[in-house]
């Protein structure tokens, strides 16, 4: 299958390993991955902060850039959710019916990584090997907007050598929320403290998730407390083998 890859801003600028791992994984499974160089930001930050008009050019660019492709993958539940649930809304709100229809068409072909693997490619065992004790944090957008359900867990359970441990209060927010963590720093920090307590209680070596944004927030806290727990994107685990 020919799959277009939308890297996301955070992966492109701060966490390139998550993006590279996504490509390695899909190519190992026998698929052609295409990276359209015209891609930029999906506009989620603008939309969530109330700057919908400023997001409109980004919505237009995403639709134009990815319209030629039948399948698009995004290693982020929040960006996939924004594309699917906000792009058409923003275009409609600003009176561009044509863009709204085009955005909704492209959005229907846009998948978060675990969705693509399980629902589209029909695979749960991707041939990964990762000999670590791992706990999984289901990010808010992946749960409530993209609705990936237990797909990441189904993939992790098939990874050889991986000891998957349940995260207490898993569905509680980590406190990131994009600009929420900046505008409401004290509340965000309190939420992060609860999440870190849950993660450390599992005895895991690694906390994984499908969003680099939440992992950035959690990882910063875990590092400052010198817990020894690392944060690793789901794609990096699934891309790992005995030889890499």
XYZ file of N, CA and C in Angstrom:
732
model
N 0.837 -1.193 0.000
C 0.000 0.000 0.000
C 0.881 1.256 0.000
N 0.404 2.285 -0.690
C 1.103 3.565 -0.734
C 0.499 4.474 0.333
N 1.312 4.890 1.285
C 0.810 5.640 2.439
C 1.516 6.989 2.527
N 0.733 8.061 2.596
C 1.307 9.393 2.778
C 1.515 9.635 4.269
N 2.632 10.250 4.606
C 3.008 10.451 5.998
C 2.960 11.921 6.372
N 2.141 12.248 7.390
C 2.091 13.600 7.947
C 2.849 13.553 9.272
N 3.981 14.214 9.341
C 4.902 14.039 10.466
C 4.468 14.742 11.742
N 3.753 15.852 11.639
C 3.356 16.748 12.726
C 4.521 17.679 13.108
N 4.178 18.824 13.667
C 5.177 19.841 14.030
C 6.160 19.335 15.084
N 5.624 18.728 16.150
C 6.494 18.302 17.244
C 7.479 17.222 16.807
N 6.990 16.266 16.025
C 7.895 15.222 15.544
C 8.955 15.816 14.625
N 8.546 16.745 13.801
C 9.472 17.349 12.844
C 10.553 18.182 13.535
N 10.165 18.912 14.579
C 11.109 19.844 15.190
C 11.799 19.326 16.448
N 11.105 18.477 17.224
C 11.659 18.065 18.513
C 11.842 16.564 18.689
N 11.001 15.760 18.050
C 11.047 14.313 18.261
C 11.107 13.552 16.939
N 12.172 13.775 16.166
C 12.254 13.136 14.845
C 12.297 11.612 14.906
N 12.731 11.045 16.027
C 12.809 9.581 16.119
C 11.429 8.950 15.983
N 10.396 9.619 16.503
C 9.038 9.083 16.373
C 8.619 9.037 14.901
N 8.975 10.093 14.160
C 8.645 10.137 12.734
C 9.426 9.082 11.961
N 10.717 8.985 12.234
C 11.544 8.007 11.514
C 11.114 6.579 11.836
N 10.715 6.360 13.089
C 10.265 5.024 13.481
C 8.985 4.636 12.752
N 8.096 5.601 12.557
C 6.862 5.329 11.824
C 7.162 4.861 10.408
N 8.102 5.532 9.766
C 8.478 5.164 8.399
C 9.144 3.783 8.377
N 10.073 3.540 9.298
C 10.750 2.235 9.354
C 9.748 1.105 9.551
N 8.811 1.318 10.444
C 7.818 0.289 10.739
C 6.980 -0.052 9.517
N 6.443 0.972 8.866
C 5.566 0.728 7.724
C 6.333 0.126 6.548
N 7.563 0.571 6.346
C 8.366 -0.013 5.258
C 8.726 -1.458 5.574
N 8.982 -1.765 6.832
C 9.278 -3.153 7.215
C 8.075 -4.067 6.966
N 6.886 -3.478 7.073
C 5.669 -4.252 6.821
C 5.336 -4.340 5.332
N 6.200 -3.751 4.502
C 6.053 -3.898 3.059
C 5.304 -2.799 2.343
N 5.154 -1.644 2.992
C 4.394 -0.553 2.379
C 5.304 0.573 1.901
N 4.843 1.300 0.905
C 5.573 2.463 0.404
C 5.115 3.696 1.170
N 6.053 4.412 1.767
C 5.713 5.618 2.531
C 6.168 6.839 1.748
N 5.249 7.774 1.554
C 5.516 8.991 0.796
C 5.459 10.185 1.748
N 6.441 11.077 1.647
C 6.462 12.269 2.496
C 6.295 13.509 1.627
N 5.080 14.066 1.563
C 4.868 15.281 0.768
C 5.576 16.474 1.426
N 6.509 17.078 0.731
C 7.314 18.150 1.313
C 6.538 19.455 1.517
N 5.360 19.564 0.928
C 4.567 20.782 1.072
C 3.854 20.859 2.422
N 3.894 19.798 3.207
C 3.157 19.773 4.471
C 3.744 20.746 5.487
N 2.860 21.291 6.327
C 3.295 22.157 7.426
C 2.551 21.708 8.689
N 1.899 22.652 9.371
C 1.162 22.370 10.607
C -0.304 22.080 10.286
N -0.948 21.257 11.102
C -2.368 20.965 10.880
C -3.263 22.090 11.389
N -2.707 22.978 12.218
C -3.473 24.109 12.716
C -4.173 23.884 14.036
N -3.922 22.728 14.644
C -4.619 22.403 15.893
C -4.402 23.454 16.989
N -3.163 23.902 17.142
C -2.857 24.877 18.187
C -3.654 26.159 17.983
N -3.757 26.615 16.745
C -4.493 27.838 16.443
C -5.974 27.649 16.754
N -6.517 26.526 16.322
C -7.945 26.273 16.500
C -8.295 26.172 17.984
N -7.516 25.398 18.721
C -7.811 25.185 20.135
C -7.640 26.446 20.974
N -6.831 27.383 20.473
C -6.588 28.620 21.217
C -7.542 29.732 20.789
N -8.398 29.439 19.805
C -9.400 30.418 19.404
C -9.075 31.220 18.164
N -7.975 30.874 17.479
C -7.577 31.622 16.279
C -7.944 30.839 15.014
N -9.236 30.619 14.842
C -9.680 29.789 13.726
C -9.367 30.414 12.375
N -9.515 31.737 12.247
C -9.227 32.378 10.964
C -7.762 32.186 10.578
N -6.867 32.238 11.570
C -5.445 32.023 11.288
C -5.150 30.566 10.925
N -6.025 29.669 11.359
C -5.831 28.248 11.046
C -6.296 27.907 9.638
N -7.150 28.768 9.064
C -7.744 28.464 7.754
C -6.711 28.175 6.659
N -5.643 28.974 6.526
C -4.640 28.649 5.498
C -3.971 27.290 5.734
N -3.826 26.901 6.998
C -3.217 25.610 7.308
C -4.168 24.467 6.961
N -5.437 24.669 7.207
C -6.445 23.681 6.820
C -6.446 23.519 5.307
N -6.375 24.646 4.616
C -6.368 24.622 3.142
C -5.125 23.899 2.617
N -3.987 24.168 3.224
C -2.748 23.535 2.782
C -2.780 22.027 3.029
N -3.290 21.613 4.187
C -3.352 20.171 4.466
C -4.232 19.464 3.431
N -5.396 20.045 3.173
C -6.316 19.432 2.206
C -5.677 19.344 0.820
N -5.025 20.414 0.395
C -4.392 20.430 -0.932
C -3.233 19.439 -1.004
N -2.416 19.389 0.051
C -1.220 18.551 0.046
C -1.557 17.067 0.061
N -2.577 16.689 0.824
C -2.850 15.265 1.003
C -4.038 14.738 0.208
N -4.702 15.608 -0.533
C -5.835 15.165 -1.344
C -5.477 14.071 -2.356
N -4.273 14.074 -2.931
C -3.960 13.041 -3.927
C -3.789 11.627 -3.351
N -3.764 11.486 -2.046
C -3.437 10.188 -1.445
C -4.672 9.501 -0.863
N -4.695 8.183 -1.002
C -5.833 7.404 -0.515
C -5.737 7.099 0.975
N -4.501 7.035 1.500
C -4.301 6.731 2.916
C -3.233 7.663 3.474
N -3.541 8.297 4.602
C -2.585 9.204 5.268
C -2.418 8.730 6.711
N -1.188 8.674 7.194
C -0.942 8.261 8.568
C -0.343 9.421 9.362
N -0.756 9.516 10.635
C -0.282 10.566 11.536
C 0.127 9.904 12.857
N 1.365 10.062 13.307
C 1.773 9.455 14.580
C 1.366 10.323 15.770
N 0.093 10.704 15.811
C -0.412 11.603 16.854
C -1.927 11.533 16.900
N -2.461 11.117 18.053
C -3.908 11.087 18.204
C -4.518 12.471 18.187
N -3.799 13.462 18.720
C -4.354 14.815 18.783
C -4.397 15.470 17.412
N -3.341 15.324 16.629
C -3.345 15.920 15.282
C -4.339 15.213 14.372
N -4.395 13.883 14.465
C -5.379 13.134 13.670
C -6.788 13.560 14.059
N -7.008 13.767 15.360
C -8.314 14.191 15.822
C -8.678 15.577 15.322
N -7.715 16.479 15.333
C -7.960 17.832 14.847
C -8.317 17.817 13.369
N -7.572 17.060 12.599
C -7.821 16.972 11.157
C -9.226 16.423 10.888
N -9.609 15.409 11.628
C -10.884 14.743 11.372
C -12.093 15.513 11.904
N -11.931 16.209 13.014
C -13.081 16.822 13.672
C -13.112 18.351 13.613
N -12.010 18.973 13.190
C -11.983 20.433 13.215
C -11.800 21.087 11.855
N -11.120 20.400 10.930
C -10.835 21.038 9.646
C -12.107 21.424 8.887
N -13.016 20.486 8.751
C -14.263 20.791 8.052
C -15.065 21.861 8.768
N -15.056 21.817 10.094
C -15.775 22.801 10.901
C -15.234 24.204 10.678
N -13.900 24.341 10.680
C -13.283 25.652 10.494
C -13.605 26.202 9.108
N -13.499 25.357 8.100
C -13.797 25.798 6.733
C -15.258 26.237 6.611
N -16.178 25.482 7.194
C -17.605 25.819 7.144
C -17.892 27.113 7.880
N -17.246 27.272 9.039
C -17.477 28.468 9.857
C -17.070 29.742 9.138
N -16.154 29.620 8.181
C -15.681 30.803 7.455
C -16.203 30.834 6.015
N -17.282 30.085 5.799
C -18.024 30.207 4.548
C -17.408 29.572 3.328
N -16.459 28.646 3.519
C -15.829 27.989 2.368
C -16.336 26.558 2.264
N -17.484 26.398 1.621
C -18.121 25.086 1.524
C -17.268 24.097 0.726
N -16.593 24.607 -0.306
C -15.750 23.736 -1.114
C -14.603 23.164 -0.305
N -13.956 24.021 0.479
C -12.862 23.555 1.321
C -13.371 22.604 2.398
N -14.550 22.886 2.927
C -15.123 22.012 3.948
C -15.316 20.600 3.398
N -15.865 20.499 2.196
C -16.097 19.188 1.587
C -14.774 18.475 1.301
N -13.810 19.232 0.797
C -12.501 18.646 0.494
C -11.791 18.205 1.773
N -11.888 19.022 2.811
C -11.244 18.699 4.081
C -11.847 17.441 4.691
N -13.164 17.326 4.619
C -13.818 16.153 5.178
C -13.456 14.892 4.401
N -13.277 15.033 3.098
C -12.872 13.891 2.277
C -11.465 13.424 2.645
N -10.527 14.381 2.791
C -9.151 14.028 3.149
C -9.099 13.509 4.587
N -9.885 14.111 5.467
C -9.907 13.693 6.864
C -10.361 12.245 7.006
N -11.279 11.825 6.172
C -11.780 10.446 6.232
C -10.712 9.431 5.845
N -9.663 9.919 5.187
C -8.561 9.029 4.780
C -7.345 9.181 5.684
N -7.488 9.943 6.759
C -6.390 10.222 7.683
C -6.529 9.359 8.924
N -5.468 8.629 9.258
C -5.517 7.692 10.379
C -4.379 7.918 11.363
N -4.678 7.797 12.631
C -3.640 7.702 13.657
C -2.935 6.366 13.455
N -1.664 6.250 13.889
C -0.848 5.082 13.567
C -1.485 3.757 13.985
N -1.956 3.650 15.223
C -2.525 2.370 15.671
C -3.791 2.030 14.895
N -4.574 3.035 14.520
C -5.760 2.807 13.690
C -5.368 2.237 12.339
N -4.365 2.840 11.743
C -3.914 2.373 10.432
C -3.491 0.909 10.495
N -2.683 0.589 11.500
C -2.165 -0.777 11.612
C -3.282 -1.793 11.823
N -4.155 -1.528 12.782
C -5.175 -2.509 13.157
C -6.372 -2.492 12.220
N -6.905 -1.316 11.931
C -8.147 -1.241 11.158
C -7.960 -1.304 9.650
N -6.877 -0.688 9.161
C -6.677 -0.620 7.712
C -5.777 -1.752 7.209
N -4.651 -1.931 7.873
C -3.700 -2.960 7.431
C -3.997 -4.331 8.027
N -4.851 -4.375 9.047
C -5.268 -5.645 9.629
C -4.163 -6.406 10.327
N -3.266 -5.684 11.003
C -2.149 -6.346 11.671
C -2.061 -5.894 13.120
N -1.784 -6.852 14.016
C -1.542 -6.536 15.426
C -0.127 -6.937 15.837
N 0.372 -8.020 15.258
C 1.761 -8.424 15.502
C 2.623 -7.861 14.381
N 3.387 -6.809 14.696
C 4.200 -6.151 13.673
C 5.637 -6.672 13.656
N 5.898 -7.739 14.418
C 7.232 -8.327 14.437
C 8.224 -7.568 15.291
N 7.725 -6.836 16.283
C 8.604 -6.018 17.118
C 9.181 -6.815 18.290
N 10.315 -6.326 18.780
C 10.987 -6.909 19.957
C 11.465 -5.752 20.824
N 11.034 -5.749 22.086
C 11.367 -4.623 22.960
C 11.418 -5.142 24.402
N 12.587 -5.562 24.874
C 12.706 -6.220 26.173
C 12.720 -5.249 27.358
N 11.571 -4.613 27.604
C 11.471 -3.644 28.695
C 10.101 -3.755 29.362
N 10.026 -3.270 30.592
C 8.763 -3.170 31.314
C 8.125 -1.835 30.929
N 6.932 -1.896 30.345
C 6.317 -0.730 29.714
C 4.911 -0.506 30.263
N 4.570 0.755 30.473
C 3.185 1.117 30.769
C 2.702 2.099 29.709
N 1.403 2.050 29.436
C 0.840 2.850 28.342
C -0.095 3.926 28.885
N 0.138 5.177 28.467
C -0.728 6.303 28.810
C -1.621 6.624 27.615
N -2.930 6.410 27.744
C -3.856 6.747 26.649
C -4.163 8.241 26.684
N -3.651 8.976 25.745
C -3.798 10.432 25.757
C -5.255 10.844 25.535
N -5.584 12.026 26.025
C -6.975 12.484 25.994
C -7.562 12.511 24.580
N -6.830 13.089 23.641
C -7.363 13.187 22.285
C -7.502 11.821 21.621
N -6.549 10.923 21.884
C -6.657 9.583 21.290
C -7.864 8.844 21.848
N -8.183 9.086 23.119
C -9.338 8.441 23.744
C -10.653 9.066 23.314
N -10.724 10.388 23.385
C -12.013 11.065 23.314
C -12.318 11.712 21.970
N -11.306 11.935 21.153
C -11.549 12.553 19.854
C -11.280 11.565 18.720
N -10.092 10.989 18.709
C -9.770 10.004 17.671
C -10.393 8.653 17.972
N -10.581 8.362 19.271
C -11.228 7.123 19.732
C -10.510 5.870 19.238
N -9.227 5.788 19.531
C -8.456 4.613 19.100
C -8.735 3.398 19.980
N -9.364 3.612 21.136
C -9.717 2.485 21.994
C -8.511 1.714 22.480
N -8.600 0.380 22.395
C -7.514 -0.469 22.909
C -6.519 -0.889 21.833
N -6.573 -0.242 20.674
C -5.683 -0.656 19.578
C -4.200 -0.569 19.952
N -3.739 0.511 20.605
C -2.323 0.539 21.008
C -1.965 -0.603 21.955
N -2.865 -0.937 22.864
C -2.600 -2.034 23.796
C -2.554 -3.371 23.065
N -3.411 -3.560 22.100
C -3.402 -4.807 21.323
C -2.090 -4.967 20.576
N -1.553 -3.866 20.082
C -0.258 -3.902 19.392
C 0.880 -4.181 20.374
N 0.838 -3.531 21.538
C 1.902 -3.715 22.528
C 1.917 -5.137 23.080
N 0.751 -5.753 23.215
C 0.688 -7.127 23.756
C 1.356 -8.140 22.833
N 1.525 -7.788 21.579
C 2.148 -8.708 20.615
C 3.654 -8.493 20.471
N 4.205 -7.514 21.180
C 5.641 -7.221 21.074
C 6.429 -8.202 21.925
N 7.330 -8.931 21.312
C 8.124 -9.931 22.021
C 9.076 -9.272 23.012
N 9.177 -9.871 24.189
C 10.087 -9.373 25.214
C 9.520 -8.250 26.057
N 8.373 -7.695 25.657
C 7.806 -6.544 26.359
C 6.913 -7.001 27.513
N 7.139 -6.430 28.682
C 6.317 -6.692 29.860
C 5.383 -5.495 30.033
N 4.127 -5.668 29.639
C 3.156 -4.577 29.669
C 2.439 -4.553 31.018
N 2.548 -3.423 31.709
C 1.903 -3.294 33.021
C 0.829 -2.210 32.959
N -0.290 -2.473 33.622
C -1.422 -1.542 33.586
C -1.109 -0.269 34.358
N -1.511 0.854 33.797
C -1.307 2.152 34.428
C -2.531 2.513 35.266
N -2.374 2.717 36.574
C -3.515 3.131 37.401
C -4.074 4.480 36.929
N -5.377 4.628 37.037
C -6.048 5.877 36.620
C -5.580 6.301 35.238
N -5.479 5.343 34.346
C -4.884 5.590 33.026
C -5.578 6.699 32.251
N -6.902 6.806 32.364
C -7.640 7.744 31.533
C -7.632 9.175 32.067
N -6.968 9.396 33.181
C -6.839 10.765 33.682
C -5.824 11.535 32.842
N -6.115 12.806 32.575
C -5.254 13.669 31.770
C -3.892 13.877 32.445
N -2.859 13.998 31.646
C -1.516 14.243 32.182
C -1.295 15.719 32.506
N -2.224 16.594 32.043
C -2.100 18.012 32.346
C -1.481 18.858 31.249
N -1.129 18.236 30.122
C -0.492 19.030 29.065
C -1.510 19.947 28.383
N -2.335 19.370 27.534
C -3.395 20.157 26.913
C -2.921 21.312 26.060
N -1.729 21.190 25.467
C -1.226 22.270 24.615
C -0.962 23.535 25.411
N -1.587 24.626 25.004
C -1.361 25.895 25.703
C -1.987 25.910 27.101
N -2.798 24.912 27.424
C -3.351 24.817 28.780
C -2.234 24.750 29.816
N -1.175 24.016 29.489
C -0.071 23.853 30.440
C 0.700 25.155 30.657
N 0.564 26.089 29.739
C 1.212 27.395 29.866
C 0.286 28.384 30.561
N -0.964 28.395 30.150
C -1.915 29.358 30.706
C -2.388 28.974 32.106
N -2.367 27.682 32.398
C -2.828 27.189 33.698
C -1.748 26.303 34.308
N -0.575 26.875 34.480
C 0.602 26.094 34.861
C 0.443 25.347 36.187
N -0.153 25.986 37.185
C -0.270 25.345 38.490
C -1.200 24.131 38.436
N -2.320 24.285 37.753
C -3.252 23.159 37.601
C -2.609 22.047 36.786
N -1.935 22.423 35.715
C -1.254 21.459 34.866
C -0.206 20.669 35.648
N 0.564 21.361 36.474
C 1.612 20.709 37.260
C 1.018 19.731 38.269
N -0.115 20.097 38.872
C -0.771 19.196 39.816
C -1.271 17.934 39.121
N -1.815 18.100 37.924
C -2.279 16.942 37.152
C -1.112 16.057 36.745
N -0.007 16.700 36.369
C 1.191 15.945 36.000
C 1.720 15.157 37.192
N 1.691 15.745 38.373
C 2.182 15.058 39.568
C 1.395 13.772 39.813
N 0.073 13.833 39.644
C -0.752 12.630 39.811
C -0.394 11.569 38.771
N -0.196 12.022 37.527
C 0.141 11.074 36.455
C 1.495 10.420 36.711
N 2.467 11.208 37.155
C 3.791 10.644 37.427
C 3.747 9.653 38.579
N 2.957 9.937 39.598
C 2.807 9.002 40.715
C 2.281 7.661 40.222
N 1.303 7.707 39.332
C 0.742 6.470 38.766
C 1.784 5.713 37.953
N 2.545 6.441 37.142
C 3.554 5.797 36.291
C 4.639 5.144 37.135
N 5.151 5.860 38.109
C 6.228 5.330 38.952
C 5.752 4.112 39.742
N 4.479 4.096 40.138
C 3.946 2.983 40.925
C 3.952 1.661 40.172
N 3.993 1.721 38.829
C 3.977 0.489 38.033
C 5.325 -0.219 38.009
N 6.382 0.506 38.358
C 7.719 -0.070 38.260
C 8.210 -0.188 36.830
N 7.549 0.517 35.905
C 7.923 0.441 34.490
C 9.228 1.180 34.217
N 9.957 0.689 33.223
C 11.150 1.376 32.730
C 10.782 2.460 31.734
N 9.646 2.226 31.051
C 9.248 3.089 29.939
C 7.762 3.407 30.030
N 7.422 4.658 29.780
C 6.028 5.065 29.592
C 5.868 5.403 28.118
N 4.891 4.799 27.482
C 4.665 5.060 26.064
C 3.289 5.655 25.840
N 3.118 6.294 24.702
C 1.849 6.898 24.295
C 1.925 7.153 22.794
N 0.802 7.574 22.227
C 0.769 7.856 20.796
C 0.927 9.308 20.454
N 1.224 10.163 21.454
C 1.377 11.594 21.222
C 2.680 12.096 21.832
N 3.556 12.660 21.010
C 4.811 13.203 21.533
C 4.579 14.394 22.450
N 3.473 15.102 22.265
C 3.181 16.273 23.100
C 3.009 15.870 24.556
N 2.182 14.874 24.800
C 1.978 14.402 26.175
C 3.243 13.757 26.718
N 3.956 13.021 25.879
C 5.207 12.399 26.324
C 6.241 13.454 26.683
N 6.243 14.568 25.974
C 7.154 15.666 26.298
C 6.862 16.201 27.697
N 5.589 16.394 27.989
C 5.160 16.905 29.289
C 5.501 15.911 30.408
N 5.125 14.659 30.197
C 5.373 13.617 31.207
C 6.865 13.380 31.364
N 7.566 13.298 30.243
C 9.000 13.033 30.281
C 9.781 14.112 30.994
N 9.356 15.366 30.826
C 10.020 16.460 31.519
C 9.899 16.321 33.021
N 8.700 15.962 33.463
C 8.486 15.787 34.889
C 9.258 14.614 35.454
N 9.223 13.496 34.758
C 9.932 12.297 35.221
C 11.434 12.530 35.270
N 11.938 13.301 34.317
C 13.372 13.611 34.286
C 13.766 14.513 35.446
N 12.950 15.516 35.710
C 13.270 16.435 36.806
C 13.279 15.738 38.159
N 12.429 14.734 38.315
C 12.388 13.975 39.571
C 13.410 12.834 39.604
N 14.140 12.681 38.493
C 15.170 11.634 38.389
C 14.606 10.246 38.713
N 13.469 9.947 38.116
C 12.817 8.664 38.370
C 13.478 7.503 37.636
N 14.190 7.821 36.556
C 14.787 6.763 35.743
C 13.826 6.187 34.719
N 12.582 6.678 34.700
C 11.599 6.198 33.728
C 11.697 7.040 32.458
N 11.804 6.369 31.317
C 11.901 7.071 30.039
C 10.537 7.132 29.359
N 10.348 8.117 28.511
C 9.150 8.189 27.680
C 9.538 7.891 26.238
N 8.788 6.993 25.606
C 9.094 6.530 24.251
C 7.793 6.460 23.453
N 7.792 7.040 22.277
C 6.595 7.011 21.439
C 6.282 5.578 21.007
N 5.001 5.287 20.897
C 4.543 3.958 20.485
C 5.229 3.485 19.203
N 5.415 4.376 18.247
C 6.032 4.001 16.973
C 7.446 3.471 17.162
N 8.179 4.041 18.110
C 9.553 3.605 18.350
C 9.603 2.198 18.908
N 8.643 1.852 19.736
C 8.574 0.490 20.276
C 8.213 -0.492 19.165
N 7.200 -0.140 18.383
C 6.745 -1.042 17.320
C 7.781 -1.184 16.211
N 8.645 -0.200 16.053
C 9.677 -0.269 15.015
C 10.905 -1.046 15.476
N 11.008 -1.312 16.768
C 12.189 -1.985 17.311
C 12.178 -3.481 17.003
N 13.335 -4.001 16.701
C 13.502 -5.437 16.475
C 14.732 -5.915 17.226
N 15.028 -7.187 17.147
C 16.227 -7.712 17.812
C 17.506 -7.156 17.202
N 17.394 -6.601 16.015
C 18.592 -6.149 15.305
C 18.722 -4.638 15.255
N 17.755 -3.905 15.862
C 17.816 -2.437 15.851
C 17.573 -1.889 17.241
